[in-house]
PDB file of C-alpha atoms and ligand atoms in Angstrom:
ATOM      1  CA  UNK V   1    -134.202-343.858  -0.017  1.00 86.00           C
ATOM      2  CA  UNK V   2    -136.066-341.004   1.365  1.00 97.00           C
ATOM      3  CA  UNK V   3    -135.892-340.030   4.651  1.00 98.00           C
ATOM      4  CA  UNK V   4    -139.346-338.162   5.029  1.00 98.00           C
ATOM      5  CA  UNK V   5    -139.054-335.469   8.457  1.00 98.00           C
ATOM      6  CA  UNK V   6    -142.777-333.882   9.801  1.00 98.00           C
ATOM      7  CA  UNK V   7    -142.396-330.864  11.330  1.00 98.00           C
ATOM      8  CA  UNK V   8    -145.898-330.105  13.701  1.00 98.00           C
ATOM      9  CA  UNK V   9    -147.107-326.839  13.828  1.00 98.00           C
ATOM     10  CA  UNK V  10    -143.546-325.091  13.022  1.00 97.00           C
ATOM     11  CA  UNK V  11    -144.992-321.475  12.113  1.00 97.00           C
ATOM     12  CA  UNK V  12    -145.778-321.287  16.060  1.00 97.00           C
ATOM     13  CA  UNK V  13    -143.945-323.948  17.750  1.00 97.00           C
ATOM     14  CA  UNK V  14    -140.218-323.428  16.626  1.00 94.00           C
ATOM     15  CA  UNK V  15    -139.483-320.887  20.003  1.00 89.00           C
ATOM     16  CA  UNK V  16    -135.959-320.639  20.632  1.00 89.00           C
ATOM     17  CA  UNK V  17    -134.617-321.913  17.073  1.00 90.00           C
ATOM     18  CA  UNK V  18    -136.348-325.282  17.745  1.00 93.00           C
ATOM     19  CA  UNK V  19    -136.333-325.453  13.982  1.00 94.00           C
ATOM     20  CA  UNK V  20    -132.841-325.689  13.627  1.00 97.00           C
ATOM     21  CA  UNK V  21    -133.766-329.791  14.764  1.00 98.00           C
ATOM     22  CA  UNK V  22    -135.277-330.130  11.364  1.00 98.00           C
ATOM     23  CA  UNK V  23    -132.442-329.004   9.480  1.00 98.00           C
ATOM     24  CA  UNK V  24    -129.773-330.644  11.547  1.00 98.00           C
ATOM     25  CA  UNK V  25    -131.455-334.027  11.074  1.00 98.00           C
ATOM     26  CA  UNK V  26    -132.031-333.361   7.494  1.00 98.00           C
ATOM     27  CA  UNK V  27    -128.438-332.322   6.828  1.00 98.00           C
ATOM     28  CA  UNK V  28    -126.938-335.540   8.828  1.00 98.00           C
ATOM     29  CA  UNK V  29    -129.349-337.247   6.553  1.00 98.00           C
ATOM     30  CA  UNK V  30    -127.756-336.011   3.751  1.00 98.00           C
ATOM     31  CA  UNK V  31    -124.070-335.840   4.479  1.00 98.00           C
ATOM     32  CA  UNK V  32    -124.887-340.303   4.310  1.00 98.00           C
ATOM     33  CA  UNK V  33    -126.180-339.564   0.924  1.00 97.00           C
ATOM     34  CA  UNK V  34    -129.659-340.076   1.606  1.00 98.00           C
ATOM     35  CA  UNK V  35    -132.694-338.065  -0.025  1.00 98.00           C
ATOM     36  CA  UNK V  36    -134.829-335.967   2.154  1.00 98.00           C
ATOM     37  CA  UNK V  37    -138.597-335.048   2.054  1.00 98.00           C
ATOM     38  CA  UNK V  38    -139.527-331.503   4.530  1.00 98.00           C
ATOM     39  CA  UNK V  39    -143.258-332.068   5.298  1.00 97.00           C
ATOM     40  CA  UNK V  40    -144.336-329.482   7.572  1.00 97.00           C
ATOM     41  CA  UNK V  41    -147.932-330.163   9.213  1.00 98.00           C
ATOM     42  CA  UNK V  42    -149.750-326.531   9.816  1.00 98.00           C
ATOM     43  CA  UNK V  43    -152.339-325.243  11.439  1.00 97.00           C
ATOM     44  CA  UNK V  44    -155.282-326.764   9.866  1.00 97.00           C
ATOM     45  CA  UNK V  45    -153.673-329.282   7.949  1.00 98.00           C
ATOM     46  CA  UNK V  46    -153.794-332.805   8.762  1.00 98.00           C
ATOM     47  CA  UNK V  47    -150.835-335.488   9.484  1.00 98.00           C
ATOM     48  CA  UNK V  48    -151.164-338.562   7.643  1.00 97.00           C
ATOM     49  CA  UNK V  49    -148.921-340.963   9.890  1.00 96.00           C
ATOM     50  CA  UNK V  50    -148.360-343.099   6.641  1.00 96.00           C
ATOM     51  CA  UNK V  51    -146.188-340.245   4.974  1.00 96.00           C
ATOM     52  CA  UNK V  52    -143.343-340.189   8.216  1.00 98.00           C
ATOM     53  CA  UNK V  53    -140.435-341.505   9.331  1.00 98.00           C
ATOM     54  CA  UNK V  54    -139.442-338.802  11.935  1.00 98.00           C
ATOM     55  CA  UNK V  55    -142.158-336.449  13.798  1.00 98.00           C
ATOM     56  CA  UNK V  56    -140.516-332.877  15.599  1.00 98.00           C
ATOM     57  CA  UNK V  57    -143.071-330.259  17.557  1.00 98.00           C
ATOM     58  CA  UNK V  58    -140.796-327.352  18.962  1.00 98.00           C
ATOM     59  CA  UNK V  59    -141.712-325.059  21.970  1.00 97.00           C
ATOM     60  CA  UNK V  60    -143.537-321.952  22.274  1.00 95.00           C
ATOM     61  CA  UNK V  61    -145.110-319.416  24.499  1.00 94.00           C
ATOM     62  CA  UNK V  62    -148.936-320.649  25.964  1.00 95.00           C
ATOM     63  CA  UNK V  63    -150.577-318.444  23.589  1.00 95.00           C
ATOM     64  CA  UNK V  64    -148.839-320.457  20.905  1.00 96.00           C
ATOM     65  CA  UNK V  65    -149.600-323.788  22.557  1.00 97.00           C
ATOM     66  CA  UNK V  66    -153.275-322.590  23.070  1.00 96.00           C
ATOM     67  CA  UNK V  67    -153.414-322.001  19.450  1.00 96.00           C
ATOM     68  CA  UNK V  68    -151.887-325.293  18.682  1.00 98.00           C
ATOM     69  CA  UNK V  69    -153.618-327.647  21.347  1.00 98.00           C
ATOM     70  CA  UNK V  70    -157.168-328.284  19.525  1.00 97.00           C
ATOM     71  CA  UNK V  71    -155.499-329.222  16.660  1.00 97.00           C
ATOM     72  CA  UNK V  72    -153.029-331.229  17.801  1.00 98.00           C
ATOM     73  CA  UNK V  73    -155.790-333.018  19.953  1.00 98.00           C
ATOM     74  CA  UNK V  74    -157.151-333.791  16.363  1.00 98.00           C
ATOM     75  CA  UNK V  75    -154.050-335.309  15.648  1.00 98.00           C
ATOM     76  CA  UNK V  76    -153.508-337.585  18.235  1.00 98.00           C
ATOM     77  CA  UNK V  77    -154.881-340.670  16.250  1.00 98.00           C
ATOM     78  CA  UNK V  78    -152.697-340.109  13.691  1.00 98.00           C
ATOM     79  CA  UNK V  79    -149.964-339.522  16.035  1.00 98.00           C
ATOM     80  CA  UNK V  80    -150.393-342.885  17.683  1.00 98.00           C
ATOM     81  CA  UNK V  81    -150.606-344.685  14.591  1.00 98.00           C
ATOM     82  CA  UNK V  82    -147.276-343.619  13.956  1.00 98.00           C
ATOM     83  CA  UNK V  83    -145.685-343.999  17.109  1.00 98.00           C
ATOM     84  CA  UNK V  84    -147.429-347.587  16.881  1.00 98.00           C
ATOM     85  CA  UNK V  85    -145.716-348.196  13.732  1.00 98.00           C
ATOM     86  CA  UNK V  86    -142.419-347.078  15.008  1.00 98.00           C
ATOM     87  CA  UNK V  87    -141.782-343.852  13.807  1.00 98.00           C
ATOM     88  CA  UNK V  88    -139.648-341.645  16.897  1.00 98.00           C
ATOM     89  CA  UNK V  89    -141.162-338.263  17.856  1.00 98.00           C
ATOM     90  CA  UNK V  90    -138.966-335.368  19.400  1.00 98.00           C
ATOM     91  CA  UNK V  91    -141.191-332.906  21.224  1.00 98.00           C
ATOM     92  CA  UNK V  92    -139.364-329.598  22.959  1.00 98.00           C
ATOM     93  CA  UNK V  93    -140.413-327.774  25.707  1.00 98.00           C
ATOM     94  CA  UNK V  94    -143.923-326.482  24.694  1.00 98.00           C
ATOM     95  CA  UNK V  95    -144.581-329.400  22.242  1.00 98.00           C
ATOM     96  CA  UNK V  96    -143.158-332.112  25.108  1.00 98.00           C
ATOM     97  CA  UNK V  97    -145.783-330.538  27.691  1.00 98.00           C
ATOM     98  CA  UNK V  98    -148.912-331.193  24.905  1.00 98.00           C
ATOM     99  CA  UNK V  99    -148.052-334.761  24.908  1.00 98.00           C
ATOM    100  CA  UNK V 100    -149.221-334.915  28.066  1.00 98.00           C
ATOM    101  CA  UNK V 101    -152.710-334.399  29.540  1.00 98.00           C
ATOM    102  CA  UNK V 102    -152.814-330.450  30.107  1.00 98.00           C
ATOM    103  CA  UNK V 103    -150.434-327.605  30.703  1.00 98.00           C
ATOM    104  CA  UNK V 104    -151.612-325.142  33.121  1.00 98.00           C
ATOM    105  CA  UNK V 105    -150.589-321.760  32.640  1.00 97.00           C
ATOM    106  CA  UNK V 106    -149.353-319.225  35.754  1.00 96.00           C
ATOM    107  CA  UNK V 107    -153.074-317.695  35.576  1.00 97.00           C
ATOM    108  CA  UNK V 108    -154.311-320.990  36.005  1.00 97.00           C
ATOM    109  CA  UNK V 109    -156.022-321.332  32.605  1.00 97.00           C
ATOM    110  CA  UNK V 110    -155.510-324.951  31.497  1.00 97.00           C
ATOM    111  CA  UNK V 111    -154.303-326.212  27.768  1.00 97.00           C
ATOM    112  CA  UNK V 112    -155.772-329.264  27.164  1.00 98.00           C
ATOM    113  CA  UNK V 113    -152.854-331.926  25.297  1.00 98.00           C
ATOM    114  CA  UNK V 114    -153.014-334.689  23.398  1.00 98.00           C
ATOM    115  CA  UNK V 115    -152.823-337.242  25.887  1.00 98.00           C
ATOM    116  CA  UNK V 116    -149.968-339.300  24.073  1.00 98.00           C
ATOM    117  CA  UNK V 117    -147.658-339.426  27.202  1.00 98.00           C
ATOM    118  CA  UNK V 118    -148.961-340.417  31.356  1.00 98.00           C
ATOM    119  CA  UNK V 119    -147.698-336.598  32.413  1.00 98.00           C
ATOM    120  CA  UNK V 120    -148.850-332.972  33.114  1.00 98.00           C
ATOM    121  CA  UNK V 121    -147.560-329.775  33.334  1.00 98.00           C
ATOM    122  CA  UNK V 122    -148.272-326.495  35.764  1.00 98.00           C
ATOM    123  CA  UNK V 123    -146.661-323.576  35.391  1.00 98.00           C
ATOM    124  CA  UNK V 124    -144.721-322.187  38.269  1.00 98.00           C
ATOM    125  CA  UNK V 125    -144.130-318.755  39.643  1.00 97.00           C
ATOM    126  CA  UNK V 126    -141.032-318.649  38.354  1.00 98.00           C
ATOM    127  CA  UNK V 127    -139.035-319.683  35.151  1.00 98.00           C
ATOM    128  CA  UNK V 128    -136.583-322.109  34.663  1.00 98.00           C
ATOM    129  CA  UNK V 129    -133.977-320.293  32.573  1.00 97.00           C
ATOM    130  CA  UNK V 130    -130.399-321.420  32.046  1.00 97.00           C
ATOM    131  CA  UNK V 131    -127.931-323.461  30.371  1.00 97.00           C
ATOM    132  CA  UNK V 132    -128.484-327.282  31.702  1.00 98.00           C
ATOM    133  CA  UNK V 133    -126.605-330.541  31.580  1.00 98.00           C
ATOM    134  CA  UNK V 134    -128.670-334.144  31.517  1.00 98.00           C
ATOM    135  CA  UNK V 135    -127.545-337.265  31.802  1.00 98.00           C
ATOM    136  CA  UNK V 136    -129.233-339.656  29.544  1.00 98.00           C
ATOM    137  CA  UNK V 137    -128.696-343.678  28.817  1.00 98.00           C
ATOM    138  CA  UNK V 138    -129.178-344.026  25.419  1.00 97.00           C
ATOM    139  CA  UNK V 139    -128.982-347.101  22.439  1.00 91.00           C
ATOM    140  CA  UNK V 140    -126.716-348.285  25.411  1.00 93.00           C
ATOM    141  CA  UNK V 141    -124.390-345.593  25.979  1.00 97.00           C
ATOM    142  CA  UNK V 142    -124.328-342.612  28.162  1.00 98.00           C
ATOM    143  CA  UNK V 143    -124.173-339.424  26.763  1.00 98.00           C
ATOM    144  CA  UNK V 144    -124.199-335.682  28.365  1.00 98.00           C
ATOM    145  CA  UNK V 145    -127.140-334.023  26.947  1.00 98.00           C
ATOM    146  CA  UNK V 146    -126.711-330.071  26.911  1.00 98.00           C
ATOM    147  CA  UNK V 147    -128.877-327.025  25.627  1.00 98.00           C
ATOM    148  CA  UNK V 148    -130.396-324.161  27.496  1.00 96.00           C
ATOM    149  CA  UNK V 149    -134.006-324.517  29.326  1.00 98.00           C
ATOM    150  CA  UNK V 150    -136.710-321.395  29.735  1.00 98.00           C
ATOM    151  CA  UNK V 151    -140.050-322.246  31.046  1.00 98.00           C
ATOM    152  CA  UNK V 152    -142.809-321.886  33.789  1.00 98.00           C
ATOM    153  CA  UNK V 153    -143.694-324.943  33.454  1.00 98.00           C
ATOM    154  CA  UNK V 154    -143.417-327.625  36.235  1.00 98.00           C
ATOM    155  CA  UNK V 155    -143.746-331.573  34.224  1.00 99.00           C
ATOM    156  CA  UNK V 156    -144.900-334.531  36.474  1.00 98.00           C
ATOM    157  CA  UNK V 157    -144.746-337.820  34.963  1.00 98.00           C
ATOM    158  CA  UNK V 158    -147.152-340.479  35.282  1.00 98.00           C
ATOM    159  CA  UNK V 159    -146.049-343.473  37.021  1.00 95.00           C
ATOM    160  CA  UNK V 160    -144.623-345.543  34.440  1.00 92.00           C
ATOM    161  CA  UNK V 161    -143.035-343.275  32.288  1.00 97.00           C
ATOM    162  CA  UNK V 162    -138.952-343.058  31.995  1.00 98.00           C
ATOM    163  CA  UNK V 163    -137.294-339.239  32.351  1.00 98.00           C
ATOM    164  CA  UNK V 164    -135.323-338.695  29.179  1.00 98.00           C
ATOM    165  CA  UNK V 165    -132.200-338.098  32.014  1.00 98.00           C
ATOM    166  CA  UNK V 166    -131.398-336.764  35.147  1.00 98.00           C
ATOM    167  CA  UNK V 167    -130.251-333.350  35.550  1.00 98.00           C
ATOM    168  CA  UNK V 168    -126.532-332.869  36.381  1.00 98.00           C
ATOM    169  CA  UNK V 169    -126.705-329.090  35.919  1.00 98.00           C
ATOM    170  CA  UNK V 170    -130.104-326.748  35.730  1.00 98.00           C
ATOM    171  CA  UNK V 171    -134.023-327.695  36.676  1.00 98.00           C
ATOM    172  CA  UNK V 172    -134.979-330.224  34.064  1.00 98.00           C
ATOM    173  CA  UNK V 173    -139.004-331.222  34.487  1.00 98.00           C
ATOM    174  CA  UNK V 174    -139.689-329.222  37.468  1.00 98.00           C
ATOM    175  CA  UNK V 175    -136.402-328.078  39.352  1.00 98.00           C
ATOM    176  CA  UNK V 176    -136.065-330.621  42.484  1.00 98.00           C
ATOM    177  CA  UNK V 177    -136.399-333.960  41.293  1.00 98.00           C
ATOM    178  CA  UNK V 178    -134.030-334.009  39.439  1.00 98.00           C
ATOM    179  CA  UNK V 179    -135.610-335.414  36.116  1.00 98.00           C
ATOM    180  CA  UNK V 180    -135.164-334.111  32.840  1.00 98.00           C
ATOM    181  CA  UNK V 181    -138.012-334.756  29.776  1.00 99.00           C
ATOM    182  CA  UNK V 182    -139.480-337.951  29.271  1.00 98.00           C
ATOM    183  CA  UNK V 183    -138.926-341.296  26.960  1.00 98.00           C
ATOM    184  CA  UNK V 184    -141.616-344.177  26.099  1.00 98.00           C
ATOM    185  CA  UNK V 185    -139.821-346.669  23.781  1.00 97.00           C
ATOM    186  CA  UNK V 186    -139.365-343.784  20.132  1.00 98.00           C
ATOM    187  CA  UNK V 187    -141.066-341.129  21.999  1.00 98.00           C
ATOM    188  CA  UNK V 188    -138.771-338.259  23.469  1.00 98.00           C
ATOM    189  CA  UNK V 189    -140.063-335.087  25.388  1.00 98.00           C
ATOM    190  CA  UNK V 190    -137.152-332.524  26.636  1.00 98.00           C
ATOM    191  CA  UNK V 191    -137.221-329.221  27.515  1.00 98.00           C
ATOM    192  CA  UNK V 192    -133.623-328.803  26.231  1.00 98.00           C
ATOM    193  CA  UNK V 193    -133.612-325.829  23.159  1.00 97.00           C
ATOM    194  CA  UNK V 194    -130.331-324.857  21.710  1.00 91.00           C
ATOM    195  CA  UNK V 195    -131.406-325.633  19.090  1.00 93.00           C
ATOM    196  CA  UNK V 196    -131.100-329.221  21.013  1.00 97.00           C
ATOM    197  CA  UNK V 197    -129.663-331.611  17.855  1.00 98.00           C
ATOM    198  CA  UNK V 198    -126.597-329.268  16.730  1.00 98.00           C
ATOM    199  CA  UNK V 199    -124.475-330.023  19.842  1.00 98.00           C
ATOM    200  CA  UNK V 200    -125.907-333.315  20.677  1.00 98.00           C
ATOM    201  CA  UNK V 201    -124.890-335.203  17.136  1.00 98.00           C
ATOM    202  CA  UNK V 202    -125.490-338.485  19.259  1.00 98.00           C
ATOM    203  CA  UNK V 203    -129.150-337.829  19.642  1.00 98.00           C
ATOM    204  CA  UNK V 204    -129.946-336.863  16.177  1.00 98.00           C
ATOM    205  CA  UNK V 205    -128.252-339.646  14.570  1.00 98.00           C
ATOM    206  CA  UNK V 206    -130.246-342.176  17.120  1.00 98.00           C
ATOM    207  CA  UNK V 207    -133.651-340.530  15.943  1.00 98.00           C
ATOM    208  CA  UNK V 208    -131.856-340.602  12.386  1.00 98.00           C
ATOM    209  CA  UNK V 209    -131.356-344.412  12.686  1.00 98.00           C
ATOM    210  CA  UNK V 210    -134.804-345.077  13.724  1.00 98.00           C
ATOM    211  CA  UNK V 211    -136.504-343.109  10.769  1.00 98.00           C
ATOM    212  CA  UNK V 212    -133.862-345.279   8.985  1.00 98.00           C
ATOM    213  CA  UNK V 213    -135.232-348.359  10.590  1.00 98.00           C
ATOM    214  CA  UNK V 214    -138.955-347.178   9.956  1.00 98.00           C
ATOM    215  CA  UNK V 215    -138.349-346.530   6.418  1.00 97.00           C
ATOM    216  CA  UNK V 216    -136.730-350.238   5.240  1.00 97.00           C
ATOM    217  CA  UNK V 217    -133.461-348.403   5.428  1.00 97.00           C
ATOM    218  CA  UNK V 218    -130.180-349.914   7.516  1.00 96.00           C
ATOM    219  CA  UNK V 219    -129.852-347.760  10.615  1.00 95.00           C
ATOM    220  CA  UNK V 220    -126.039-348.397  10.803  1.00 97.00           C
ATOM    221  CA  UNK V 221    -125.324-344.754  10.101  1.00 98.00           C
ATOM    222  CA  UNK V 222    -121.530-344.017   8.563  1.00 98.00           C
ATOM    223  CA  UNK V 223    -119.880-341.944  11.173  1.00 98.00           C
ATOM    224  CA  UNK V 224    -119.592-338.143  10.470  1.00 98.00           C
ATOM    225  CA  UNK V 225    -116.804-335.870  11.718  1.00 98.00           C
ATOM    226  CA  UNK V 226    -118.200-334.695  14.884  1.00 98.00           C
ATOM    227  CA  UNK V 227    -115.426-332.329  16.338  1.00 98.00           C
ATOM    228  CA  UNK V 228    -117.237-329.071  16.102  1.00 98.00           C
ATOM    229  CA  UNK V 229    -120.445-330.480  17.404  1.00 98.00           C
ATOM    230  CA  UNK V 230    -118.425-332.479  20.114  1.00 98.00           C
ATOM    231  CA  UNK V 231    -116.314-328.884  21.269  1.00 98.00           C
ATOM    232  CA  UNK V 232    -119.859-326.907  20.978  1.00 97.00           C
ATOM    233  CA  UNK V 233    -120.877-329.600  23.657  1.00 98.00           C
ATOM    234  CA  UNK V 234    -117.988-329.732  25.703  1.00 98.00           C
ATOM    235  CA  UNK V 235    -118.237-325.915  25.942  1.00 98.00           C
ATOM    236  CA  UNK V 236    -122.180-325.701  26.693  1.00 97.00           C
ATOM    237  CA  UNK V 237    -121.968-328.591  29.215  1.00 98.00           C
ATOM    238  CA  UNK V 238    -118.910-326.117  31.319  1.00 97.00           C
ATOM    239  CA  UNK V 239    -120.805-323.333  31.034  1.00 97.00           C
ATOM    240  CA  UNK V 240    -124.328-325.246  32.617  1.00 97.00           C
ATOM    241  CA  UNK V 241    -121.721-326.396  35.391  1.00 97.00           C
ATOM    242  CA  UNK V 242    -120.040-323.164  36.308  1.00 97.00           C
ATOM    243  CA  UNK V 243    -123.528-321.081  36.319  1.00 94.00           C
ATOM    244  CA  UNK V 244    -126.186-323.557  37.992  1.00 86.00           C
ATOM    245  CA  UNK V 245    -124.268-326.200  40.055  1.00 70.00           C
TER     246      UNK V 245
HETATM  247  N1  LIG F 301    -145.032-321.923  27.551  1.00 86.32           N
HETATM  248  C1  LIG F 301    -144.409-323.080  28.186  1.00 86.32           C
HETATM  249  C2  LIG F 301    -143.767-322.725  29.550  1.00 86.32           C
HETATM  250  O1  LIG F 301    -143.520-321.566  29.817  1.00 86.32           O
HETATM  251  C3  LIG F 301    -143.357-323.659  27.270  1.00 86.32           C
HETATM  252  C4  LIG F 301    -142.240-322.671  26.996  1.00 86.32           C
HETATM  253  C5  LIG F 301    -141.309-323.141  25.893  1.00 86.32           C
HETATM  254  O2  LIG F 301    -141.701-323.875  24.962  1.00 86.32           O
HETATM  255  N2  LIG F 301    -140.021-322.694  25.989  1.00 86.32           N
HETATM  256  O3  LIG F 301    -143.476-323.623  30.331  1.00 86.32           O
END
């Protein structure tokens, strides 16, 4: 009954406490009395799709990306052998625009990415910066997503691939469409940080119950005491609609 969590690239994608999604979905692991395995894949190392049940690649700045991008190109077999098999991924910010096909930076140099997801990013002339507020449809419910954004980048997604929610406060993907990440079936790109799975306890348990699912395991979760996590939202999701209605 091991839940086993792969971390990609951590040592240079974890920008904005993105790592704090690894321990928050190995602690709600826990708290249901299940074991956890910590495999982080790093630079040079390989993934072997066979040893996860839940994938995470945080953000980072472009050098960071441009460091990571060849290898995680190397990777993409093994990521879609996974994702194939069911396993969810969480990408953030930096790790959701390598899904796609490239990232261009603001001096036009272009990041090639792993081609998992139909999208592509360009960075703008600007940043997106700020405390935002999605709306996202999830495992049938609705839920407020909230977390703080910060990047150039400007995400397009291909024609028939789902935002991860609409924005209801902040940019989101690009700042006027008002789309926020992206979702294909276990696959989730966002550019929320926070980190994102502390104050969104909904979203970390779904990704929990799928590893769950993935690894033999019933993904009826017990239900934790949420009231912290639930005020920390509640307070995050005021503050995105008082400062960028
Ligand atoms: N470097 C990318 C951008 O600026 C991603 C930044 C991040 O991961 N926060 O858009």
């Amino acid at each position: 009954m091991t839940i086993r969590i792969v971390a990609l690239y951590p040592e240079l994608l974890s920008i904005y406490a993105d790592r704090g999604n690894v321990r928050v979905l190995a602690q709600r692991a826990r708290w249901r009395g299940l074991d956890v395995a910590l495999a982080p894949v790093r630079l040079g190392e390989a993934l072997d799709p066979a040893t996860a049940d839940v994938i995470l690649i945080g953000g980072g700045q472009d050098r960071d990306q441009a460091l990571v991008a060849e290898a995680l190109i190397s990777q993409a077999p093994a990521l879609r052998s996974a994702i194939a098999d069911g396993v969810p991924v969480l990408a953030v910010c930096g790790g959701y625009q390598l899904l796609g096909h490239r990232y261009v930076d603001q001096s036009g140099a272009a990041t090639p990415g792993a081609g998992l997801v139909d999208l592509e990013t360009i960075a703008g002339s600007d940043r997106l910066i700020g405390n935002v507020l999605v709306r996202v449809e999830l495992g049938g419910a609705e839920h407020d997503l909230v977390g703080f954004e910060n990047h150039a980048g400007r995400t397009l997604l291909g024609a028939g691939v789902q935002p991860f929610g609409r924005v209801e406060a902040g940019a989101g993907n690009d700042g006027v469409s008002g789309l926020e990440g992206c979702r294909v079936e276990r696959v989730i790109g966002t550019y929320v940080h926070g980190p994102l799975l502390p104050k969104n306890p909904w979203l970390a348990d779904q990704l929990l119950a799928w590893a769950c699912e993935h690894n033999g395991l019933s993904p009826d979760l017990q239900a934790l005491d949420d009231t912290l996590e639930l005020a920390a939202a509640a307070a995050a999701a005021e503050l995105a609609r008082v400062e960028r209605r």
